[in-house]
Amino acid sequence: MEAAGRPERIDHRSYERQGIDKIPSIHLGVAASQMERKGIATEKGNINRQIAADNKLLKEIKARITRLYKWTKEQAGKPEGKDSIMAQLYEAQLSEGKPGSRYGKIKDLKESAALFNFLNGNHITSMEQLYEKVAAMNKDYYSLRGKIVTAERRIKVLDEHLSMWEKYERNKGTRRQFDKMKPGKKKEQFEQKHGAELALYEAAVRYLEKLKANGEEITPKKWQADADRLKAEKSVQYQKMKAMREDIKAVENLKKTAEQLARTETEPARKKEEQEL
């Protein structure tokens, strides 16, 4: 990019080192990449597709909460009174269905049972209280996102540990058989035939030896238990994240209704100006 005169730069550091709260995809490897290109789904490919969906959810909720946070903060700074948004909303609710009501044409209000359930359920009667609720939702989002991303990163490490342990266990018999053979043509033929298994075993040994050198114990059962626990916890956290969508939708409907109410206030004045012209 630099050679092309463009300002962007590729950062080869991990998301964690860059300080980005995003779930990293896993490396497919040659075999899985070839299968995926042929349209054959693989376990690693499925994991990456789930990670992409998870990142999309995190990004979507972040964008929606950020918009609502800015709007409620702006509205909370305005003076409250009989003409405030919240006062108009409750007046509109009481006037709904009455002949001649100026709120009768507001579509969202007719479908706003969830909106008022949200307000009443959270004891919200002012924009300041709504802002505090959205601020709390925003805080909860970042807390959940941090837990999800941290768990996913650890799961990725544990899955790699387990994958290497599985390669070690699966191929150690082949290596022992090879080591017992006397030098000669048969051993050479065996090595040619089982070269892939021997290479996987050697890679696994190097990986596990590096772990031990870094002070980590080789505990496959614990790795599996930790991975299962983290995956279960992450699933619960995602359900909480998805549940936030309902509250977000309620506040979005409130914002939309408030904008419609504002238009009902300005419409008569606009028509009067047009008539005078």
Short mmCIF file of C-alpha atoms in Angstrom, two decimals:
data_model
loop_
_atom_site.label_atom_id
_atom_site.label_comp_id
_atom_site.label_asym_id
_atom_site.label_seq_id
_atom_site.Cartn_x
_atom_site.Cartn_y
_atom_site.Cartn_z
CA MET A 1 0.00 0.00 0.00
CA GLU A 2 2.87 2.34 0.78
CA ALA A 3 4.37 1.68 -2.65
CA ALA A 4 1.02 2.51 -4.22
CA GLY A 5 0.98 5.85 -2.43
CA ARG A 6 -1.94 4.93 -0.18
CA PRO A 7 -2.01 5.93 3.51
CA GLU A 8 -3.42 2.62 4.81
CA ARG A 9 -1.04 0.18 6.42
CA ILE A 10 -1.53 -3.52 7.08
CA ASP A 11 -1.05 -4.31 10.76
CA HIS A 12 0.08 -7.92 11.16
CA ARG A 13 -0.32 -7.88 14.93
CA SER A 14 -3.19 -9.81 16.51
CA TYR A 15 -6.42 -7.98 17.36
CA GLU A 16 -5.50 -8.36 21.04
CA ARG A 17 -2.12 -6.67 20.58
CA GLN A 18 -3.77 -3.92 18.55
CA GLY A 19 -6.32 -3.38 21.32
CA ILE A 20 -9.25 -4.31 19.06
CA ASP A 21 -12.20 -6.06 20.73
CA LYS A 22 -12.93 -8.34 17.83
CA ILE A 23 -13.00 -12.12 17.75
CA PRO A 24 -10.15 -13.35 15.53
CA SER A 25 -10.78 -16.06 12.98
CA ILE A 26 -8.77 -19.26 13.11
CA HIS A 27 -6.20 -20.36 10.56
CA LEU A 28 -7.76 -22.84 8.14
CA GLY A 29 -4.64 -24.57 6.93
CA VAL A 30 -4.01 -25.94 3.45
CA ALA A 31 -6.35 -28.94 3.57
CA ALA A 32 -9.35 -27.06 4.99
CA SER A 33 -8.78 -24.13 2.61
CA GLN A 34 -8.82 -26.45 -0.40
CA MET A 35 -12.00 -28.17 0.78
CA GLU A 36 -13.74 -24.85 1.46
CA ARG A 37 -12.83 -23.59 -2.03
CA LYS A 38 -14.50 -26.70 -3.44
CA GLY A 39 -17.65 -25.90 -1.49
CA ILE A 40 -17.07 -28.56 1.15
CA ALA A 41 -17.80 -27.30 4.66
CA THR A 42 -15.12 -28.03 7.24
CA GLU A 43 -15.08 -27.80 11.03
CA LYS A 44 -12.62 -24.90 10.91
CA GLY A 45 -14.65 -23.20 8.20
CA ASN A 46 -17.81 -23.53 10.29
CA ILE A 47 -15.99 -22.02 13.26
CA ASN A 48 -14.90 -19.04 11.16
CA ARG A 49 -18.43 -18.57 9.83
CA GLN A 50 -19.75 -18.52 13.40
CA ILE A 51 -17.02 -16.05 14.40
CA ALA A 52 -18.02 -13.81 11.48
CA ALA A 53 -21.67 -13.94 12.60
CA ASP A 54 -20.66 -13.19 16.19
CA ASN A 55 -18.55 -10.20 15.13
CA LYS A 56 -21.44 -8.94 12.99
CA LEU A 57 -23.78 -9.11 16.00
CA LEU A 58 -21.30 -7.25 18.21
CA LYS A 59 -20.82 -4.56 15.56
CA GLU A 60 -24.57 -4.17 14.95
CA ILE A 61 -25.46 -3.78 18.63
CA LYS A 62 -22.58 -1.38 19.21
CA ALA A 63 -23.73 0.88 16.35
CA ARG A 64 -27.36 0.90 17.52
CA ILE A 65 -26.53 1.59 21.17
CA THR A 66 -24.07 4.34 20.20
CA ARG A 67 -26.75 6.14 18.17
CA LEU A 68 -29.27 5.89 21.01
CA TYR A 69 -26.72 6.95 23.61
CA LYS A 70 -25.94 10.13 21.68
CA TRP A 71 -29.63 10.90 21.09
CA THR A 72 -30.75 10.35 24.69
CA LYS A 73 -27.79 12.35 26.00
CA GLU A 74 -28.77 15.25 23.74
CA GLN A 75 -32.44 15.02 24.75
CA ALA A 76 -31.62 14.72 28.46
CA GLY A 77 -29.85 18.06 28.24
CA LYS A 78 -33.06 19.81 27.20
CA PRO A 79 -35.43 21.27 29.83
CA GLU A 80 -38.25 18.98 30.95
CA GLY A 81 -41.80 20.32 31.00
CA LYS A 82 -45.28 19.83 29.67
CA ASP A 83 -43.94 20.00 26.12
CA SER A 84 -41.10 17.56 26.71
CA ILE A 85 -40.88 14.41 24.61
CA MET A 86 -41.70 12.14 27.54
CA ALA A 87 -44.70 14.25 28.57
CA GLN A 88 -46.01 14.18 25.01
CA LEU A 89 -45.55 10.42 24.82
CA TYR A 90 -47.63 9.79 27.91
CA GLU A 91 -50.24 12.34 26.80
CA ALA A 92 -50.37 10.60 23.44
CA GLN A 93 -50.85 7.25 25.13
CA LEU A 94 -53.80 8.60 27.12
CA SER A 95 -55.28 10.26 24.03
CA GLU A 96 -54.90 7.25 21.77
CA GLY A 97 -58.14 6.34 20.05
CA LYS A 98 -59.99 9.48 21.13
CA PRO A 99 -61.81 11.36 18.33
CA GLY A 100 -59.91 14.39 17.11
CA SER A 101 -56.73 13.47 18.92
CA ARG A 102 -53.70 15.02 17.29
CA TYR A 103 -51.82 11.79 17.99
CA GLY A 104 -54.23 9.52 16.14
CA LYS A 105 -52.15 9.27 12.98
CA ILE A 106 -48.93 8.29 14.66
CA LYS A 107 -48.47 4.71 13.51
CA ASP A 108 -45.76 3.77 15.99
CA LEU A 109 -47.92 4.87 18.90
CA LYS A 110 -50.64 2.44 17.88
CA GLU A 111 -48.08 -0.36 17.97
CA SER A 112 -46.23 0.84 21.04
CA ALA A 113 -47.35 -1.49 23.82
CA ALA A 114 -43.77 -2.77 24.03
CA LEU A 115 -42.50 0.80 24.17
CA PHE A 116 -44.61 1.73 27.20
CA ASN A 117 -43.97 -1.65 28.79
CA PHE A 118 -40.28 -0.84 28.51
CA LEU A 119 -40.75 2.61 30.06
CA ASN A 120 -43.00 1.38 32.86
CA GLY A 121 -40.93 -1.72 33.50
CA ASN A 122 -37.82 0.41 33.96
CA HIS A 123 -39.67 3.19 35.85
CA ILE A 124 -38.72 5.75 33.21
CA THR A 125 -40.70 8.99 33.29
CA SER A 126 -38.11 11.45 32.04
CA MET A 127 -35.48 11.75 29.33
CA GLU A 128 -32.82 11.91 32.03
CA GLN A 129 -33.92 8.49 33.29
CA LEU A 130 -34.03 7.15 29.74
CA TYR A 131 -30.50 8.44 29.17
CA GLU A 132 -29.35 6.71 32.36
CA LYS A 133 -30.95 3.46 31.17
CA VAL A 134 -29.27 3.65 27.76
CA ALA A 135 -25.96 4.53 29.44
CA ALA A 136 -26.35 1.40 31.58
CA MET A 137 -27.14 -0.65 28.46
CA ASN A 138 -24.03 0.78 26.83
CA LYS A 139 -21.94 -0.19 29.85
CA ASP A 140 -23.46 -3.69 29.89
CA TYR A 141 -22.69 -4.07 26.19
CA TYR A 142 -19.00 -3.29 26.64
CA SER A 143 -18.82 -5.58 29.67
CA LEU A 144 -20.41 -8.47 27.78
CA ARG A 145 -18.33 -7.84 24.68
CA GLY A 146 -15.14 -7.86 26.74
CA LYS A 147 -16.08 -11.17 28.37
CA ILE A 148 -17.06 -12.73 25.03
CA VAL A 149 -13.89 -11.66 23.24
CA THR A 150 -11.65 -12.70 26.16
CA ALA A 151 -13.35 -16.10 26.33
CA GLU A 152 -13.11 -16.60 22.58
CA ARG A 153 -9.40 -15.81 22.57
CA ARG A 154 -8.76 -18.30 25.35
CA ILE A 155 -10.93 -20.91 23.64
CA LYS A 156 -8.87 -20.46 20.49
CA VAL A 157 -5.66 -21.13 22.45
CA LEU A 158 -7.13 -24.16 24.21
CA ASP A 159 -8.48 -25.59 20.97
CA GLU A 160 -5.01 -25.29 19.45
CA HIS A 161 -3.50 -27.03 22.49
CA LEU A 162 -6.04 -29.84 22.15
CA SER A 163 -5.52 -30.13 18.41
CA MET A 164 -1.78 -30.54 18.88
CA TRP A 165 -2.30 -33.05 21.68
CA GLU A 166 -4.64 -35.06 19.43
CA LYS A 167 -1.99 -35.09 16.67
CA TYR A 168 0.61 -36.22 19.18
CA GLU A 169 -1.55 -39.05 20.51
CA ARG A 170 -2.76 -40.16 17.09
CA ASN A 171 0.71 -40.37 15.55
CA LYS A 172 2.97 -41.40 18.42
CA GLY A 173 2.45 -45.09 17.64
CA THR A 174 3.70 -44.54 14.10
CA ARG A 175 6.75 -42.73 15.43
CA ARG A 176 7.53 -45.49 17.93
CA GLN A 177 7.24 -48.08 15.19
CA PHE A 178 9.59 -46.04 13.02
CA ASP A 179 12.13 -45.63 15.85
CA LYS A 180 12.22 -49.39 16.47
CA MET A 181 13.09 -50.17 12.86
CA LYS A 182 16.70 -50.81 11.92
CA PRO A 183 18.26 -48.52 9.33
CA GLY A 184 17.74 -49.78 5.82
CA LYS A 185 15.38 -49.96 2.88
CA LYS A 186 12.33 -51.00 4.92
CA LYS A 187 12.73 -48.03 7.22
CA GLU A 188 13.10 -45.70 4.25
CA GLN A 189 9.97 -47.12 2.65
CA PHE A 190 8.10 -46.80 5.95
CA GLU A 191 9.19 -43.17 6.23
CA GLN A 192 8.01 -42.43 2.69
CA LYS A 193 4.65 -44.08 3.32
CA HIS A 194 4.04 -42.45 6.71
CA GLY A 195 5.83 -39.16 6.15
CA ALA A 196 2.73 -37.07 6.85
CA GLU A 197 2.03 -38.78 10.18
CA LEU A 198 5.67 -38.45 11.24
CA ALA A 199 5.68 -34.75 10.32
CA LEU A 200 2.49 -34.12 12.30
CA TYR A 201 3.98 -35.92 15.28
CA GLU A 202 7.17 -33.85 15.13
CA ALA A 203 5.17 -30.61 14.86
CA ALA A 204 3.06 -31.62 17.86
CA VAL A 205 6.16 -32.51 19.91
CA ARG A 206 7.76 -29.14 19.13
CA TYR A 207 4.56 -27.33 20.08
CA LEU A 208 4.12 -29.20 23.37
CA GLU A 209 7.80 -28.83 24.26
CA LYS A 210 7.50 -25.09 23.72
CA LEU A 211 4.53 -24.99 26.08
CA LYS A 212 6.52 -26.80 28.76
CA ALA A 213 9.48 -24.48 28.22
CA ASN A 214 7.13 -21.55 28.85
CA GLY A 215 6.06 -23.09 32.15
CA GLU A 216 2.70 -24.52 31.07
CA GLU A 217 1.75 -28.00 32.17
CA ILE A 218 0.46 -30.48 29.60
CA THR A 219 -3.05 -31.13 30.91
CA PRO A 220 -5.38 -32.18 28.06
CA LYS A 221 -8.29 -33.06 30.36
CA LYS A 222 -8.12 -29.67 32.04
CA TRP A 223 -7.80 -27.92 28.67
CA GLN A 224 -10.95 -29.68 27.47
CA ALA A 225 -12.85 -28.91 30.68
CA ASP A 226 -11.81 -25.24 30.52
CA ALA A 227 -12.77 -24.98 26.85
CA ASP A 228 -16.19 -26.55 27.50
CA ARG A 229 -16.81 -24.22 30.46
CA LEU A 230 -15.79 -21.11 28.51
CA LYS A 231 -17.96 -22.10 25.55
CA ALA A 232 -20.96 -22.57 27.85
CA GLU A 233 -20.33 -19.20 29.53
CA LYS A 234 -19.90 -17.52 26.15
CA SER A 235 -23.20 -18.97 24.98
CA VAL A 236 -24.98 -17.46 28.01
CA GLN A 237 -23.30 -14.10 27.39
CA TYR A 238 -24.42 -14.15 23.77
CA GLN A 239 -27.99 -14.82 24.84
CA LYS A 240 -27.78 -11.76 27.09
CA MET A 241 -26.35 -9.77 24.19
CA LYS A 242 -29.19 -10.87 21.91
CA ALA A 243 -31.75 -10.06 24.62
CA MET A 244 -30.45 -6.48 24.61
CA ARG A 245 -31.91 -6.16 21.13
CA GLU A 246 -35.43 -5.99 22.60
CA ASP A 247 -34.58 -3.02 24.82
CA ILE A 248 -32.69 -1.39 21.97
CA LYS A 249 -35.69 -1.83 19.69
CA ALA A 250 -37.98 -0.26 22.32
CA VAL A 251 -35.76 2.82 22.61
CA GLU A 252 -35.46 3.03 18.82
CA ASN A 253 -39.26 2.99 18.59
CA LEU A 254 -39.40 5.69 21.24
CA LYS A 255 -36.97 7.81 19.24
CA LYS A 256 -39.01 7.31 16.07
CA THR A 257 -42.25 8.13 17.87
CA ALA A 258 -40.68 11.22 19.41
CA GLU A 259 -39.65 12.40 15.97
CA GLN A 260 -43.20 11.85 14.71
CA LEU A 261 -44.57 13.79 17.68
CA ALA A 262 -42.19 16.63 16.88
CA ARG A 263 -43.53 16.70 13.33
CA THR A 264 -47.13 16.94 14.59
CA GLU A 265 -46.05 20.03 16.51
CA THR A 266 -44.39 21.75 13.57
CA GLU A 267 -46.89 20.71 10.87
CA PRO A 268 -49.66 23.25 11.77
CA ALA A 269 -47.17 26.10 11.88
CA ARG A 270 -45.72 25.07 8.53
CA LYS A 271 -49.16 24.90 6.90
CA LYS A 272 -50.06 28.31 8.32
CA GLU A 273 -46.91 29.81 6.85
CA GLU A 274 -47.73 28.28 3.46
CA GLN A 275 -51.27 29.71 3.56
CA GLU A 276 -49.98 33.16 4.43
CA LEU A 277 -47.64 33.01 1.45
#
